[in-house]
mmCIF file of C-alpha atoms in Angstrom:
data_model
loop_
_atom_site.group_PDB
_atom_site.id
_atom_site.type_symbol
_atom_site.label_atom_id
_atom_site.label_comp_id
_atom_site.label_asym_id
_atom_site.label_seq_id
_atom_site.Cartn_x
_atom_site.Cartn_y
_atom_site.Cartn_z
ATOM 1 C CA GLN A 225 -42.970 -9.219 -45.866
ATOM 2 C CA LYS A 226 -41.345 -8.522 -42.546
ATOM 3 C CA GLU A 227 -37.685 -9.456 -42.297
ATOM 4 C CA VAL A 228 -35.509 -9.613 -39.244
ATOM 5 C CA GLU A 229 -31.754 -9.936 -39.511
ATOM 6 C CA GLN A 230 -29.199 -10.870 -36.910
ATOM 7 C CA ASN A 231 -25.559 -11.903 -37.015
ATOM 8 C CA SER A 232 -25.589 -15.655 -36.595
ATOM 9 C CA GLY A 233 -22.375 -15.625 -34.604
ATOM 10 C CA PRO A 234 -21.070 -17.321 -32.690
ATOM 11 C CA LEU A 235 -20.270 -14.311 -30.571
ATOM 12 C CA SER A 236 -17.685 -15.064 -27.916
ATOM 13 C CA VAL A 237 -17.053 -12.788 -24.947
ATOM 14 C CA PRO A 238 -15.017 -13.338 -21.780
ATOM 15 C CA GLU A 239 -16.814 -13.666 -18.484
ATOM 16 C CA GLY A 240 -17.561 -10.275 -16.964
ATOM 17 C CA ALA A 241 -17.522 -8.427 -20.291
ATOM 18 C CA ILE A 242 -20.422 -6.742 -22.062
ATOM 19 C CA ALA A 243 -22.085 -8.763 -24.800
ATOM 20 C CA SER A 244 -23.737 -6.718 -27.543
ATOM 21 C CA LEU A 245 -26.345 -8.336 -29.770
ATOM 22 C CA ASN A 246 -27.804 -6.501 -32.726
ATOM 23 C CA CYS A 247 -30.905 -6.850 -34.851
ATOM 24 C CA THR A 248 -32.209 -4.938 -37.866
ATOM 25 C CA TYR A 249 -35.664 -5.118 -39.341
ATOM 26 C CA SER A 250 -37.395 -4.113 -42.542
ATOM 27 C CA ASP A 251 -40.961 -3.243 -41.532
ATOM 28 C CA ARG A 252 -41.301 0.330 -40.309
ATOM 29 C CA GLY A 253 -44.792 -0.518 -39.044
ATOM 30 C CA SER A 254 -43.437 -2.816 -36.358
ATOM 31 C CA GLN A 255 -44.314 -1.513 -32.928
ATOM 32 C CA SER A 256 -43.171 -4.131 -30.472
ATOM 33 C CA PHE A 257 -39.768 -5.720 -30.145
ATOM 34 C CA PHE A 258 -38.709 -8.710 -28.134
ATOM 35 C CA TRP A 259 -35.572 -10.536 -27.145
ATOM 36 C CA TYR A 260 -35.848 -14.227 -26.410
ATOM 37 C CA ARG A 261 -33.158 -16.516 -25.036
ATOM 38 C CA GLN A 262 -33.059 -20.137 -26.109
ATOM 39 C CA TYR A 263 -30.852 -22.705 -24.486
ATOM 40 C CA SER A 264 -29.969 -25.735 -26.559
ATOM 41 C CA GLY A 265 -32.842 -28.199 -26.579
ATOM 42 C CA LYS A 266 -35.201 -25.800 -24.796
ATOM 43 C CA SER A 267 -37.991 -23.520 -25.948
ATOM 44 C CA PRO A 268 -37.487 -19.752 -26.191
ATOM 45 C CA GLU A 269 -38.014 -17.662 -23.068
ATOM 46 C CA LEU A 270 -38.733 -13.959 -23.092
ATOM 47 C CA ILE A 271 -36.082 -11.791 -21.469
ATOM 48 C CA MET A 272 -36.939 -8.276 -22.659
ATOM 49 C CA PHE A 273 -39.506 -6.339 -24.623
ATOM 50 C CA ILE A 274 -39.384 -2.738 -25.753
ATOM 51 C CA TYR A 275 -41.907 -0.532 -27.497
ATOM 52 C CA SER A 276 -40.429 2.987 -27.367
ATOM 53 C CA ASN A 277 -37.265 4.524 -28.734
ATOM 54 C CA GLY A 278 -34.395 4.614 -26.286
ATOM 55 C CA ASP A 279 -33.091 2.276 -23.638
ATOM 56 C CA LYS A 280 -34.861 -0.096 -21.302
ATOM 57 C CA GLU A 281 -32.936 -1.716 -18.485
ATOM 58 C CA ASP A 282 -33.751 -4.847 -16.517
ATOM 59 C CA GLY A 283 -31.001 -6.063 -14.251
ATOM 60 C CA ARG A 284 -27.960 -6.928 -16.355
ATOM 61 C CA PHE A 285 -29.930 -6.574 -19.591
ATOM 62 C CA THR A 286 -30.494 -3.376 -21.570
ATOM 63 C CA ALA A 287 -32.580 -3.248 -24.728
ATOM 64 C CA GLN A 288 -32.049 -0.344 -27.094
ATOM 65 C CA LEU A 289 -34.485 0.650 -29.826
ATOM 66 C CA ASN A 290 -33.977 3.086 -32.677
ATOM 67 C CA LYS A 291 -37.004 3.076 -34.945
ATOM 68 C CA ALA A 292 -35.565 5.659 -37.346
ATOM 69 C CA SER A 293 -32.597 3.400 -38.059
ATOM 70 C CA GLN A 294 -34.689 0.244 -37.702
ATOM 71 C CA TYR A 295 -32.487 -1.528 -35.274
ATOM 72 C CA VAL A 296 -32.826 -2.989 -31.841
ATOM 73 C CA SER A 297 -30.009 -4.254 -29.677
ATOM 74 C CA LEU A 298 -29.503 -6.148 -26.456
ATOM 75 C CA LEU A 299 -26.620 -5.490 -24.087
ATOM 76 C CA ILE A 300 -25.722 -8.010 -21.431
ATOM 77 C CA ARG A 301 -23.478 -6.582 -18.723
ATOM 78 C CA ASP A 302 -21.199 -8.701 -16.548
ATOM 79 C CA SER A 303 -21.703 -11.670 -18.852
ATOM 80 C CA GLN A 304 -21.817 -15.062 -17.176
ATOM 81 C CA PRO A 305 -21.254 -18.538 -18.602
ATOM 82 C CA SER A 306 -24.946 -19.182 -17.907
ATOM 83 C CA ASP A 307 -25.754 -16.493 -20.498
ATOM 84 C CA SER A 308 -24.383 -18.776 -23.220
ATOM 85 C CA ALA A 309 -27.375 -19.416 -25.462
ATOM 86 C CA THR A 310 -28.972 -18.353 -28.720
ATOM 87 C CA TYR A 311 -30.662 -14.963 -28.577
ATOM 88 C CA LEU A 312 -33.632 -14.410 -30.844
ATOM 89 C CA CYS A 313 -34.814 -10.982 -31.879
ATOM 90 C CA ALA A 314 -38.522 -10.789 -32.668
ATOM 91 C CA LEU A 315 -40.910 -8.087 -33.731
ATOM 92 C CA GLY A 316 -44.631 -7.637 -33.696
ATOM 93 C CA GLY A 317 -47.136 -5.236 -35.173
ATOM 94 C CA VAL A 318 -49.532 -2.715 -33.769
ATOM 95 C CA ALA A 319 -52.206 -5.008 -32.396
ATOM 96 C CA SER A 320 -51.748 -7.734 -29.850
ATOM 97 C CA TYR A 321 -52.970 -10.278 -32.376
ATOM 98 C CA ASP A 322 -50.379 -9.340 -34.998
ATOM 99 C CA LYS A 323 -48.051 -12.239 -35.583
ATOM 100 C CA VAL A 324 -44.549 -12.143 -34.218
ATOM 101 C CA ILE A 325 -41.666 -12.667 -36.632
ATOM 102 C CA PHE A 326 -38.396 -14.086 -35.392
ATOM 103 C CA GLY A 327 -34.885 -13.446 -36.574
ATOM 104 C CA PRO A 328 -32.409 -16.264 -37.178
ATOM 105 C CA GLY A 329 -30.785 -15.829 -33.768
ATOM 106 C CA THR A 330 -27.280 -15.061 -32.536
ATOM 107 C CA SER A 331 -25.309 -17.684 -30.683
ATOM 108 C CA LEU A 332 -23.516 -16.278 -27.655
ATOM 109 C CA SER A 333 -20.706 -18.034 -25.855
ATOM 110 C CA VAL A 334 -19.366 -16.599 -22.588
ATOM 111 C CA ILE A 335 -15.887 -17.921 -21.883
ATOM 112 C CA PRO A 336 -14.969 -18.427 -18.208
ATOM 113 C CA SER B 920 -47.605 -14.932 -18.154
ATOM 114 C CA ALA B 921 -49.169 -18.201 -19.294
ATOM 115 C CA VAL B 922 -48.196 -21.768 -18.474
ATOM 116 C CA ILE B 923 -48.261 -23.986 -21.531
ATOM 117 C CA SER B 924 -47.921 -27.737 -21.765
ATOM 118 C CA GLN B 925 -47.503 -29.892 -24.834
ATOM 119 C CA LYS B 926 -47.916 -33.592 -25.471
ATOM 120 C CA PRO B 927 -46.026 -35.588 -26.534
ATOM 121 C CA SER B 928 -42.679 -34.073 -25.632
ATOM 122 C CA ARG B 929 -41.001 -36.170 -28.301
ATOM 123 C CA ASP B 930 -41.819 -38.930 -30.735
ATOM 124 C CA ILE B 931 -40.209 -41.024 -33.424
ATOM 125 C CA CYS B 932 -42.522 -41.813 -36.313
ATOM 126 C CA GLN B 933 -42.462 -43.717 -39.568
ATOM 127 C CA ARG B 934 -42.833 -41.876 -42.841
ATOM 128 C CA GLY B 935 -46.378 -41.762 -44.181
ATOM 129 C CA THR B 936 -47.970 -41.705 -40.734
ATOM 130 C CA SER B 937 -49.530 -38.766 -38.873
ATOM 131 C CA LEU B 938 -48.937 -37.317 -35.422
ATOM 132 C CA THR B 939 -51.210 -35.062 -33.416
ATOM 133 C CA ILE B 940 -49.609 -32.663 -30.959
ATOM 134 C CA GLN B 941 -51.652 -31.244 -28.124
ATOM 135 C CA CYS B 942 -51.242 -27.855 -26.500
ATOM 136 C CA GLN B 943 -52.900 -26.888 -23.225
ATOM 137 C CA VAL B 944 -52.829 -23.439 -21.613
ATOM 138 C CA ASP B 945 -53.616 -22.636 -17.993
ATOM 139 C CA SER B 946 -55.760 -19.626 -18.903
ATOM 140 C CA GLN B 947 -58.159 -18.611 -21.643
ATOM 141 C CA VAL B 948 -56.406 -17.025 -24.602
ATOM 142 C CA THR B 949 -57.702 -15.685 -27.872
ATOM 143 C CA MET B 950 -54.705 -16.405 -30.057
ATOM 144 C CA MET B 951 -52.689 -19.590 -30.216
ATOM 145 C CA PHE B 952 -49.785 -20.036 -32.572
ATOM 146 C CA TRP B 953 -47.944 -23.044 -33.934
ATOM 147 C CA TYR B 954 -44.273 -22.744 -34.863
ATOM 148 C CA ARG B 955 -41.726 -25.094 -36.334
ATOM 149 C CA GLN B 956 -38.047 -24.967 -35.528
ATOM 150 C CA GLN B 957 -35.895 -27.114 -37.752
ATOM 151 C CA PRO B 958 -32.432 -28.131 -36.563
ATOM 152 C CA GLY B 959 -30.150 -25.125 -36.263
ATOM 153 C CA GLN B 960 -32.830 -22.765 -37.513
ATOM 154 C CA SER B 961 -35.021 -20.073 -36.028
ATOM 155 C CA LEU B 962 -38.754 -20.278 -35.503
ATOM 156 C CA THR B 963 -41.111 -20.348 -38.465
ATOM 157 C CA LEU B 964 -44.783 -19.620 -37.925
ATOM 158 C CA ILE B 965 -47.003 -22.360 -39.313
ATOM 159 C CA ALA B 966 -50.426 -20.985 -38.480
ATOM 160 C CA THR B 967 -52.506 -18.905 -36.106
ATOM 161 C CA ALA B 968 -55.461 -20.571 -34.433
ATOM 162 C CA ASN B 969 -58.467 -18.672 -33.120
ATOM 163 C CA GLN B 970 -61.243 -20.381 -31.249
ATOM 164 C CA GLY B 971 -64.344 -20.774 -33.370
ATOM 165 C CA SER B 972 -62.772 -20.097 -36.726
ATOM 166 C CA GLU B 973 -60.462 -21.784 -39.195
ATOM 167 C CA ALA B 974 -56.758 -21.429 -38.639
ATOM 168 C CA THR B 975 -54.813 -18.941 -40.732
ATOM 169 C CA TYR B 976 -51.817 -20.536 -42.429
ATOM 170 C CA GLU B 977 -48.565 -18.882 -43.414
ATOM 171 C CA SER B 978 -47.086 -19.113 -46.871
ATOM 172 C CA GLY B 979 -45.724 -22.571 -47.494
ATOM 173 C CA PHE B 980 -48.025 -24.321 -45.035
ATOM 174 C CA VAL B 981 -51.382 -25.857 -45.943
ATOM 175 C CA ILE B 982 -54.298 -27.232 -43.989
ATOM 176 C CA ASP B 983 -54.116 -30.671 -45.587
ATOM 177 C CA LYS B 984 -50.590 -31.146 -44.276
ATOM 178 C CA PHE B 985 -50.999 -29.387 -40.917
ATOM 179 C CA PRO B 986 -54.647 -29.519 -39.834
ATOM 180 C CA ILE B 987 -55.311 -27.575 -36.639
ATOM 181 C CA SER B 988 -58.142 -27.748 -34.169
ATOM 182 C CA ARG B 989 -59.087 -25.101 -31.613
ATOM 183 C CA PRO B 990 -62.128 -26.417 -29.759
ATOM 184 C CA ASN B 991 -61.943 -23.967 -26.840
ATOM 185 C CA LEU B 992 -59.949 -21.077 -25.407
ATOM 186 C CA THR B 993 -57.378 -23.236 -23.598
ATOM 187 C CA PHE B 994 -56.613 -26.036 -26.028
ATOM 188 C CA SER B 995 -55.367 -26.645 -29.562
ATOM 189 C CA THR B 996 -53.986 -29.498 -31.605
ATOM 190 C CA LEU B 997 -51.653 -29.582 -34.588
ATOM 191 C CA THR B 998 -51.499 -32.673 -36.772
ATOM 192 C CA VAL B 999 -48.513 -33.362 -38.969
ATOM 193 C CA SER B 1000 -49.920 -35.527 -41.761
ATOM 194 C CA ASN B 1001 -48.312 -38.008 -44.122
ATOM 195 C CA MET B 1002 -44.941 -37.353 -42.549
ATOM 196 C CA SER B 1003 -41.606 -37.422 -44.314
ATOM 197 C CA PRO B 1004 -38.096 -37.068 -42.868
ATOM 198 C CA GLU B 1005 -38.204 -33.376 -43.837
ATOM 199 C CA ASP B 1006 -40.868 -32.908 -41.151
ATOM 200 C CA SER B 1007 -38.350 -33.775 -38.452
ATOM 201 C CA SER B 1008 -38.360 -30.677 -36.303
ATOM 202 C CA ILE B 1009 -39.394 -29.185 -33.005
ATOM 203 C CA TYR B 1010 -42.993 -28.026 -33.005
ATOM 204 C CA LEU B 1011 -43.839 -25.260 -30.561
ATOM 205 C CA CYS B 1012 -47.156 -24.001 -29.354
ATOM 206 C CA SER B 1013 -47.306 -20.354 -28.343
ATOM 207 C CA VAL B 1014 -49.900 -18.026 -26.856
ATOM 208 C CA GLU B 1015 -50.209 -14.290 -26.620
ATOM 209 C CA SER B 1016 -50.661 -12.856 -23.147
ATOM 210 C CA THR B 1017 -50.259 -9.213 -22.122
ATOM 211 C CA ASP B 1018 -48.896 -8.340 -25.562
ATOM 212 C CA THR B 1019 -46.153 -10.940 -25.298
ATOM 213 C CA GLN B 1020 -45.815 -14.415 -26.729
ATOM 214 C CA TYR B 1021 -44.983 -17.329 -24.472
ATOM 215 C CA PHE B 1022 -43.908 -20.739 -25.636
ATOM 216 C CA GLY B 1023 -44.635 -24.271 -24.632
ATOM 217 C CA PRO B 1024 -41.795 -26.741 -24.081
ATOM 218 C CA GLY B 1025 -42.024 -28.055 -27.636
ATOM 219 C CA THR B 1026 -42.494 -31.446 -29.261
ATOM 220 C CA ARG B 1027 -39.390 -32.964 -30.798
ATOM 221 C CA LEU B 1028 -40.431 -35.028 -33.816
ATOM 222 C CA THR B 1029 -38.151 -37.419 -35.676
ATOM 223 C CA VAL B 1030 -39.430 -39.055 -38.851
ATOM 224 C CA LEU B 1031 -37.607 -42.129 -40.092
#
């Protein structure tokens, strides 16, 4: 049974700071890792995916994956109030048809 | 990416009745997924629907309660049967495209 754990938060950071969101997982066979952002009352939207160990950067977002330690993180630089949302960590298997399992989410609040 | 629409966007239903939720995708996809998100919770996978075969249900979900149809590669329905207040939730349709899952806008269901 795959398990995904995240700190539920809320995580509060001042505007302009770096927000760090962490996720650990139990299944060493997981091959694909995703970060979704979900605004209140909206459906999740994909912001990052990562498959290989190391860092992947996209604008203000950096995903970090360490398969040996079974954790994946998301850094948000220059945090903005519009980044305030729940961030969901998710992981998939080897094949594209493997189901994706979601973590409980971390609530982020960026304080102006 | 894939563009997904769901109908209805929300509904209020009486206990003991059934509601069918429709999901339409703008492109042909092999896998379609149905999730439930209860208030304040993360996403829980209900079932995976492949065209031409019976849906595969996750532990805790059964076909009699959540029958699913998948008549073609762009459409699926989820029925919530014999509803109780515990079924009040957001129901999300999702598809896999380019190794990533994308979500529809969700159906917010309230059962009185």
